[in-house]
Amino acid sequence: MKTPFVTKDQLEAIAAQYPTPFHIYDEQGIRENARRLRKAFAWNPGYREYFAVKAAPTPALLKLLHEEGCGCDCSSMTELIISERCGITGENIMFSSNDTPAEEFQMADRLGAIINLDDLTLVDYLERSIGHVPEKICCRYNPGGVFTLGETREGFQVMDNPGDAKYGMTRAQIAEAFTRLSAMGAKEFGIHAFLASNTLSNDYYPALARILFQLAAELKAETGVHITFINLSGGVGIPYRPEQPANDIAVIGEGVRRAYEEVLVPAGMGDVALYTELGRFMTGPYGHLVTRAIHEKHIYKEYIGVDACACNLMRPAMYGSYHHITVMGKEDQLCDHKYDIAGSLCENNDKFAVDRMLPKIDMGDLLVIHDTGAHGFSMGYNYNGKLRSAELLLKEDGSVELIRRAETPEDYFRTLVW
């Protein structure tokens, strides 16, 4: 059972001012979650969370998280600009990109961001692009092969395929990159890696940390460089299905601490700072897409048509992802009707749910689609001329703030040349 952070009466009042569909975020939930994360890694004095801007590139959310001590993980020019305009600059930005144009490296350097190099060829490319090598630099590692965690407390395996990913350097390449960067003037080095996505396991981060800690100790011995930070990136997931257990960030932080003390401290590296880049974990559960049932169709299946579509939330159409749905005001009714919940795009995959058991839905009912606070609005698009919805923030005092207005047809036409 997933419980919305707003009531039916609240949503009806909000919808009277801001018509559906809209995304709404829970300020209190986001702040409390950021504080739990910071507490879990408080044992590491240099710890910093770099929120993945791609997950929710909305200034109000970036500023909120920055107030809670988070920086920004950026991967493009526009994300760098958003961060700068939010007053987030310098080493509060981690610039992790791939296939990077020179002008984006130049922008990152101008802002004083920590640059994370994705490939060995970027060592020389970076120097040509900005005229020097920064004193503080990071390289992204890809161990190759298939990453498996084995049985977890939830009783299933975590498995991903780094060897099939376009990101990062091989073991030999990162050693060469460190050696060359050192010769070119770099003084402080970091390691970054991402092995698996949306893991529901308290064991994933400690396992990743141990891999990177061992690599750091080896690279220090081989190259003699000063490794000052290790970025564990993202991958800590959220339970999209109500029966799935949530990660315990306190347990995760303790597991990383044990690996740190067992690997880095004996290697004389007990001063290494840890960074994370959590997007989905930070904001995902604290966002809802709110939509209204406007049509019903009875053919070979039962369909409920809503006023949102895949342009508002792409994940179900793109990945077949599950997002829980609450029919507001009917939370306690039996889920005895089987529906496909569909949008209005000219694509048959424009469905938020397929064969979903829900209470009887009447026209005008409000539906909350859960866990859209990350990779929800941010993956929106304008197919069929659909317009992006508004974004709202439910403040800690219960008031609602418009943090991004809905697009208008004039916004859609603005870039056209007639």
mmCIF file of N, CA and C in Angstrom, residues 72-162:
data_model
loop_
_atom_site.group_PDB
_atom_site.id
_atom_site.type_symbol
_atom_site.label_atom_id
_atom_site.label_comp_id
_atom_site.label_asym_id
_atom_site.label_seq_id
_atom_site.Cartn_x
_atom_site.Cartn_y
_atom_site.Cartn_z
ATOM 1 N N CYS A 72 25.434 19.707 -7.160
ATOM 2 C CA CYS A 72 24.778 19.288 -8.395
ATOM 3 C C CYS A 72 25.700 18.402 -9.220
ATOM 4 N N ASP A 73 25.162 17.291 -9.674
ATOM 5 C CA ASP A 73 25.820 16.450 -10.671
ATOM 6 C C ASP A 73 25.259 16.842 -12.020
ATOM 7 N N CYS A 74 26.102 17.465 -12.866
ATOM 8 C CA CYS A 74 25.662 17.967 -14.164
ATOM 9 C C CYS A 74 26.287 17.146 -15.282
ATOM 10 N N SER A 75 25.569 17.082 -16.412
ATOM 11 C CA SER A 75 26.079 16.308 -17.539
ATOM 12 C C SER A 75 25.927 17.034 -18.868
ATOM 13 N N SER A 76 25.546 18.304 -18.836
ATOM 14 C CA SER A 76 25.365 19.044 -20.082
ATOM 15 C C SER A 76 25.539 20.535 -19.827
ATOM 16 N N MET A 77 25.622 21.292 -20.917
ATOM 17 C CA MET A 77 25.729 22.745 -20.807
ATOM 18 C C MET A 77 24.540 23.333 -20.067
ATOM 19 N N THR A 78 23.335 22.905 -20.457
ATOM 20 C CA THR A 78 22.136 23.476 -19.850
ATOM 21 C C THR A 78 22.071 23.180 -18.359
ATOM 22 N N GLU A 79 22.466 21.989 -17.960
ATOM 23 C CA GLU A 79 22.460 21.663 -16.533
ATOM 24 C C GLU A 79 23.484 22.509 -15.782
ATOM 25 N N LEU A 80 24.620 22.790 -16.392
ATOM 26 C CA LEU A 80 25.597 23.701 -15.779
ATOM 27 C C LEU A 80 24.998 25.096 -15.614
ATOM 28 N N ILE A 81 24.281 25.557 -16.622
ATOM 29 C CA ILE A 81 23.669 26.891 -16.554
ATOM 30 C C ILE A 81 22.610 26.936 -15.461
ATOM 31 N N ILE A 82 21.783 25.894 -15.377
ATOM 32 C CA ILE A 82 20.765 25.854 -14.325
ATOM 33 C C ILE A 82 21.424 25.930 -12.954
ATOM 34 N N SER A 83 22.493 25.168 -12.756
ATOM 35 C CA SER A 83 23.180 25.170 -11.467
ATOM 36 C C SER A 83 23.726 26.550 -11.142
ATOM 37 N N GLU A 84 24.359 27.161 -12.129
ATOM 38 C CA GLU A 84 24.930 28.499 -11.906
ATOM 39 C C GLU A 84 23.835 29.493 -11.530
ATOM 40 N N ARG A 85 22.717 29.442 -12.233
ATOM 41 C CA ARG A 85 21.637 30.392 -11.962
ATOM 42 C C ARG A 85 20.981 30.141 -10.605
ATOM 43 N N CYS A 86 21.155 28.931 -10.078
ATOM 44 C CA CYS A 86 20.667 28.637 -8.723
ATOM 45 C C CYS A 86 21.696 29.029 -7.661
ATOM 46 N N GLY A 87 22.839 29.580 -8.083
ATOM 47 C CA GLY A 87 23.887 29.967 -7.144
ATOM 48 C C GLY A 87 24.754 28.810 -6.703
ATOM 49 N N ILE A 88 24.738 27.729 -7.462
ATOM 50 C CA ILE A 88 25.527 26.534 -7.128
ATOM 51 C C ILE A 88 26.694 26.464 -8.103
ATOM 52 N N THR A 89 27.890 26.737 -7.611
ATOM 53 C CA THR A 89 29.066 26.815 -8.475
ATOM 54 C C THR A 89 30.255 26.153 -7.785
ATOM 55 N N GLY A 90 31.434 26.263 -8.428
ATOM 56 C CA GLY A 90 32.668 25.744 -7.841
ATOM 57 C C GLY A 90 32.605 24.256 -7.624
ATOM 58 N N GLU A 91 33.218 23.798 -6.543
ATOM 59 C CA GLU A 91 33.269 22.375 -6.267
ATOM 60 C C GLU A 91 31.950 21.814 -5.766
ATOM 61 N N ASN A 92 30.904 22.649 -5.739
ATOM 62 C CA ASN A 92 29.560 22.136 -5.502
ATOM 63 C C ASN A 92 28.962 21.533 -6.769
ATOM 64 N N ILE A 93 29.726 21.596 -7.873
ATOM 65 C CA ILE A 93 29.296 20.954 -9.121
ATOM 66 C C ILE A 93 30.274 19.844 -9.474
ATOM 67 N N MET A 94 29.738 18.675 -9.779
ATOM 68 C CA MET A 94 30.497 17.583 -10.378
ATOM 69 C C MET A 94 30.008 17.472 -11.819
ATOM 70 N N PHE A 95 30.923 17.650 -12.779
ATOM 71 C CA PHE A 95 30.548 17.585 -14.187
ATOM 72 C C PHE A 95 30.933 16.229 -14.747
ATOM 73 N N SER A 96 29.945 15.344 -14.849
ATOM 74 C CA SER A 96 30.156 13.982 -15.346
ATOM 75 C C SER A 96 29.408 13.838 -16.660
ATOM 76 N N SER A 97 30.134 13.911 -17.758
ATOM 77 C CA SER A 97 29.505 13.831 -19.074
ATOM 78 C C SER A 97 30.224 12.787 -19.906
ATOM 79 N N ASN A 98 29.668 12.509 -21.086
ATOM 80 C CA ASN A 98 30.355 11.634 -22.038
ATOM 81 C C ASN A 98 30.146 12.210 -23.430
ATOM 82 N N ASP A 99 31.080 11.910 -24.346
ATOM 83 C CA ASP A 99 31.003 12.464 -25.699
ATOM 84 C C ASP A 99 30.868 13.983 -25.620
ATOM 85 N N THR A 100 31.748 14.604 -24.838
ATOM 86 C CA THR A 100 31.573 15.989 -24.390
ATOM 87 C C THR A 100 32.126 17.014 -25.384
ATOM 88 N N PRO A 101 31.317 18.005 -25.802
ATOM 89 C CA PRO A 101 31.838 19.090 -26.632
ATOM 90 C C PRO A 101 32.802 19.982 -25.847
ATOM 91 N N ALA A 102 33.729 20.612 -26.565
ATOM 92 C CA ALA A 102 34.741 21.450 -25.913
ATOM 93 C C ALA A 102 34.116 22.574 -25.106
ATOM 94 N N GLU A 103 33.041 23.176 -25.647
ATOM 95 C CA GLU A 103 32.450 24.323 -24.951
ATOM 96 C C GLU A 103 31.859 23.936 -23.603
ATOM 97 N N GLU A 104 31.473 22.676 -23.436
ATOM 98 C CA GLU A 104 30.943 22.259 -22.143
ATOM 99 C C GLU A 104 32.062 22.102 -21.118
ATOM 100 N N PHE A 105 33.212 21.582 -21.536
ATOM 101 C CA PHE A 105 34.365 21.563 -20.644
ATOM 102 C C PHE A 105 34.765 22.990 -20.268
ATOM 103 N N GLN A 106 34.697 23.898 -21.223
ATOM 104 C CA GLN A 106 35.064 25.290 -20.949
ATOM 105 C C GLN A 106 34.128 25.915 -19.924
ATOM 106 N N MET A 107 32.834 25.638 -20.052
ATOM 107 C CA MET A 107 31.855 26.153 -19.091
ATOM 108 C C MET A 107 32.092 25.559 -17.707
ATOM 109 N N ALA A 108 32.312 24.255 -17.644
ATOM 110 C CA ALA A 108 32.561 23.604 -16.356
ATOM 111 C C ALA A 108 33.805 24.187 -15.697
ATOM 112 N N ASP A 109 34.846 24.413 -16.494
ATOM 113 C CA ASP A 109 36.085 24.988 -15.952
ATOM 114 C C ASP A 109 35.850 26.402 -15.464
ATOM 115 N N ARG A 110 35.086 27.187 -16.214
ATOM 116 C CA ARG A 110 34.803 28.567 -15.794
ATOM 117 C C ARG A 110 34.068 28.602 -14.457
ATOM 118 N N LEU A 111 33.182 27.629 -14.248
ATOM 119 C CA LEU A 111 32.421 27.584 -12.996
ATOM 120 C C LEU A 111 33.227 26.991 -11.843
ATOM 121 N N GLY A 112 34.409 26.425 -12.147
ATOM 122 C CA GLY A 112 35.209 25.792 -11.095
ATOM 123 C C GLY A 112 34.708 24.420 -10.700
ATOM 124 N N ALA A 113 33.928 23.780 -11.574
ATOM 125 C CA ALA A 113 33.375 22.459 -11.273
ATOM 126 C C ALA A 113 34.481 21.406 -11.250
ATOM 127 N N ILE A 114 34.231 20.316 -10.541
ATOM 128 C CA ILE A 114 35.108 19.150 -10.608
ATOM 129 C C ILE A 114 34.742 18.393 -11.880
ATOM 130 N N ILE A 115 35.712 18.208 -12.757
ATOM 131 C CA ILE A 115 35.466 17.549 -14.030
ATOM 132 C C ILE A 115 35.808 16.073 -13.924
ATOM 133 N N ASN A 116 34.861 15.246 -14.355
ATOM 134 C CA ASN A 116 35.005 13.794 -14.319
ATOM 135 C C ASN A 116 35.167 13.299 -15.755
ATOM 136 N N LEU A 117 36.346 12.784 -16.094
ATOM 137 C CA LEU A 117 36.631 12.363 -17.463
ATOM 138 C C LEU A 117 36.131 10.944 -17.712
ATOM 139 N N ASP A 118 35.386 10.784 -18.799
ATOM 140 C CA ASP A 118 34.762 9.503 -19.116
ATOM 141 C C ASP A 118 35.660 8.584 -19.929
ATOM 142 N N ASP A 119 36.697 9.166 -20.598
ATOM 143 C CA ASP A 119 37.490 8.351 -21.517
ATOM 144 C C ASP A 119 38.932 8.833 -21.529
ATOM 145 N N LEU A 120 39.848 7.933 -21.824
ATOM 146 C CA LEU A 120 41.274 8.259 -21.869
ATOM 147 C C LEU A 120 41.576 9.332 -22.905
ATOM 148 N N THR A 121 40.872 9.317 -24.050
ATOM 149 C CA THR A 121 41.142 10.317 -25.089
ATOM 150 C C THR A 121 40.794 11.731 -24.635
ATOM 151 N N LEU A 122 39.976 11.835 -23.592
ATOM 152 C CA LEU A 122 39.572 13.158 -23.115
ATOM 153 C C LEU A 122 40.673 13.858 -22.331
ATOM 154 N N VAL A 123 41.726 13.154 -21.945
ATOM 155 C CA VAL A 123 42.837 13.792 -21.239
ATOM 156 C C VAL A 123 43.435 14.896 -22.111
ATOM 157 N N ASP A 124 43.829 14.546 -23.323
ATOM 158 C CA ASP A 124 44.391 15.554 -24.230
ATOM 159 C C ASP A 124 43.317 16.517 -24.726
ATOM 160 N N TYR A 125 42.107 16.000 -24.955
ATOM 161 C CA TYR A 125 41.018 16.844 -25.442
ATOM 162 C C TYR A 125 40.676 17.929 -24.425
ATOM 163 N N LEU A 126 40.682 17.566 -23.149
ATOM 164 C CA LEU A 126 40.398 18.554 -22.107
ATOM 165 C C LEU A 126 41.449 19.650 -22.104
ATOM 166 N N GLU A 127 42.710 19.268 -22.193
ATOM 167 C CA GLU A 127 43.773 20.274 -22.183
ATOM 168 C C GLU A 127 43.650 21.202 -23.391
ATOM 169 N N ARG A 128 43.340 20.652 -24.551
ATOM 170 C CA ARG A 128 43.156 21.492 -25.735
ATOM 171 C C ARG A 128 41.938 22.401 -25.576
ATOM 172 N N SER A 129 40.917 21.901 -24.913
ATOM 173 C CA SER A 129 39.667 22.648 -24.795
ATOM 174 C C SER A 129 39.772 23.826 -23.845
ATOM 175 N N ILE A 130 40.452 23.637 -22.710
ATOM 176 C CA ILE A 130 40.485 24.700 -21.699
ATOM 177 C C ILE A 130 41.877 25.287 -21.489
ATOM 178 N N GLY A 131 42.881 24.720 -22.169
ATOM 179 C CA GLY A 131 44.221 25.290 -22.106
ATOM 180 C C GLY A 131 45.071 24.823 -20.950
ATOM 181 N N HIS A 132 44.521 23.943 -20.133
ATOM 182 C CA HIS A 132 45.277 23.421 -18.993
ATOM 183 C C HIS A 132 44.570 22.184 -18.463
ATOM 184 N N VAL A 133 45.164 21.554 -17.484
ATOM 185 C CA VAL A 133 44.512 20.467 -16.760
ATOM 186 C C VAL A 133 44.231 20.963 -15.347
ATOM 187 N N PRO A 134 43.012 20.847 -14.870
ATOM 188 C CA PRO A 134 42.704 21.322 -13.515
ATOM 189 C C PRO A 134 43.531 20.584 -12.468
ATOM 190 N N GLU A 135 43.808 21.266 -11.364
ATOM 191 C CA GLU A 135 44.574 20.622 -10.292
ATOM 192 C C GLU A 135 43.783 19.502 -9.637
ATOM 193 N N LYS A 136 42.433 19.616 -9.651
ATOM 194 C CA LYS A 136 41.581 18.573 -9.086
ATOM 195 C C LYS A 136 40.798 17.944 -10.221
ATOM 196 N N ILE A 137 40.914 16.653 -10.399
ATOM 197 C CA ILE A 137 40.341 15.980 -11.560
ATOM 198 C C ILE A 137 39.861 14.589 -11.155
ATOM 199 N N CYS A 138 38.880 14.076 -11.902
ATOM 200 C CA CYS A 138 38.314 12.764 -11.612
ATOM 201 C C CYS A 138 38.273 11.948 -12.900
ATOM 202 N N CYS A 139 38.339 10.629 -12.781
ATOM 203 C CA CYS A 139 38.208 9.731 -13.927
ATOM 204 C C CYS A 139 37.168 8.660 -13.614
ATOM 205 N N ARG A 140 36.424 8.302 -14.630
ATOM 206 C CA ARG A 140 35.353 7.324 -14.471
ATOM 207 C C ARG A 140 35.847 5.932 -14.862
ATOM 208 N N TYR A 141 35.581 4.972 -13.996
ATOM 209 C CA TYR A 141 36.068 3.601 -14.157
ATOM 210 C C TYR A 141 34.938 2.676 -14.567
ATOM 211 N N ASN A 142 35.229 1.789 -15.522
ATOM 212 C CA ASN A 142 34.290 0.746 -15.923
ATOM 213 C C ASN A 142 35.010 -0.593 -15.795
ATOM 214 N N PRO A 143 34.623 -1.433 -14.834
ATOM 215 C CA PRO A 143 35.331 -2.699 -14.626
ATOM 216 C C PRO A 143 35.055 -3.741 -15.691
ATOM 217 N N GLY A 144 34.064 -3.481 -16.570
ATOM 218 C CA GLY A 144 33.723 -4.457 -17.595
ATOM 219 C C GLY A 144 33.000 -5.655 -17.023
ATOM 220 N N GLY A 145 32.719 -6.625 -17.893
ATOM 221 C CA GLY A 145 32.072 -7.847 -17.448
ATOM 222 C C GLY A 145 30.650 -7.617 -16.983
ATOM 223 N N VAL A 146 30.176 -8.521 -16.156
ATOM 224 C CA VAL A 146 28.826 -8.452 -15.590
ATOM 225 C C VAL A 146 28.952 -8.304 -14.087
ATOM 226 N N PHE A 147 28.258 -7.328 -13.521
ATOM 227 C CA PHE A 147 28.285 -7.129 -12.076
ATOM 228 C C PHE A 147 27.111 -7.870 -11.447
ATOM 229 N N THR A 148 27.413 -8.763 -10.505
ATOM 230 C CA THR A 148 26.357 -9.456 -9.757
ATOM 231 C C THR A 148 26.654 -9.343 -8.272
ATOM 232 N N LEU A 149 25.581 -9.237 -7.526
ATOM 233 C CA LEU A 149 25.722 -9.099 -6.084
ATOM 234 C C LEU A 149 25.362 -10.379 -5.357
ATOM 235 N N GLY A 150 24.666 -11.312 -6.037
ATOM 236 C CA GLY A 150 24.246 -12.529 -5.355
ATOM 237 C C GLY A 150 22.996 -12.285 -4.540
ATOM 238 N N GLU A 151 22.723 -13.168 -3.619
ATOM 239 C CA GLU A 151 21.508 -13.045 -2.812
ATOM 240 C C GLU A 151 21.609 -11.853 -1.875
ATOM 241 N N THR A 152 20.562 -11.073 -1.833
ATOM 242 C CA THR A 152 20.481 -9.934 -0.927
ATOM 243 C C THR A 152 19.440 -10.236 0.133
ATOM 244 N N ARG A 153 19.237 -9.300 1.007
ATOM 245 C CA ARG A 153 18.260 -9.517 2.072
ATOM 246 C C ARG A 153 16.851 -9.675 1.504
ATOM 247 N N GLU A 154 16.626 -9.153 0.275
ATOM 248 C CA GLU A 154 15.308 -9.275 -0.337
ATOM 249 C C GLU A 154 15.158 -10.600 -1.069
ATOM 250 N N GLY A 155 16.234 -11.379 -1.194
ATOM 251 C CA GLY A 155 16.126 -12.690 -1.797
ATOM 252 C C GLY A 155 16.212 -12.710 -3.301
ATOM 253 N N PHE A 156 16.764 -11.658 -3.914
ATOM 254 C CA PHE A 156 16.966 -11.699 -5.358
ATOM 255 C C PHE A 156 18.335 -11.121 -5.675
ATOM 256 N N GLN A 157 18.783 -11.370 -6.906
ATOM 257 C CA GLN A 157 20.101 -10.923 -7.317
ATOM 258 C C GLN A 157 20.056 -9.510 -7.880
ATOM 259 N N VAL A 158 21.145 -8.771 -7.634
ATOM 260 C CA VAL A 158 21.387 -7.523 -8.340
ATOM 261 C C VAL A 158 22.351 -7.859 -9.468
ATOM 262 N N MET A 159 21.961 -7.557 -10.702
ATOM 263 C CA MET A 159 22.839 -7.859 -11.821
ATOM 264 C C MET A 159 22.748 -6.746 -12.848
ATOM 265 N N ASP A 160 23.890 -6.329 -13.348
ATOM 266 C CA ASP A 160 23.937 -5.364 -14.427
ATOM 267 C C ASP A 160 25.144 -5.692 -15.289
ATOM 268 N N ASN A 161 25.264 -4.990 -16.393
ATOM 269 C CA ASN A 161 26.253 -5.358 -17.390
ATOM 270 C C ASN A 161 27.155 -4.170 -17.727
ATOM 271 N N PRO A 162 28.110 -3.818 -16.845
ATOM 272 C CA PRO A 162 29.009 -2.694 -17.138
ATOM 273 C C PRO A 162 29.760 -2.857 -18.452
#
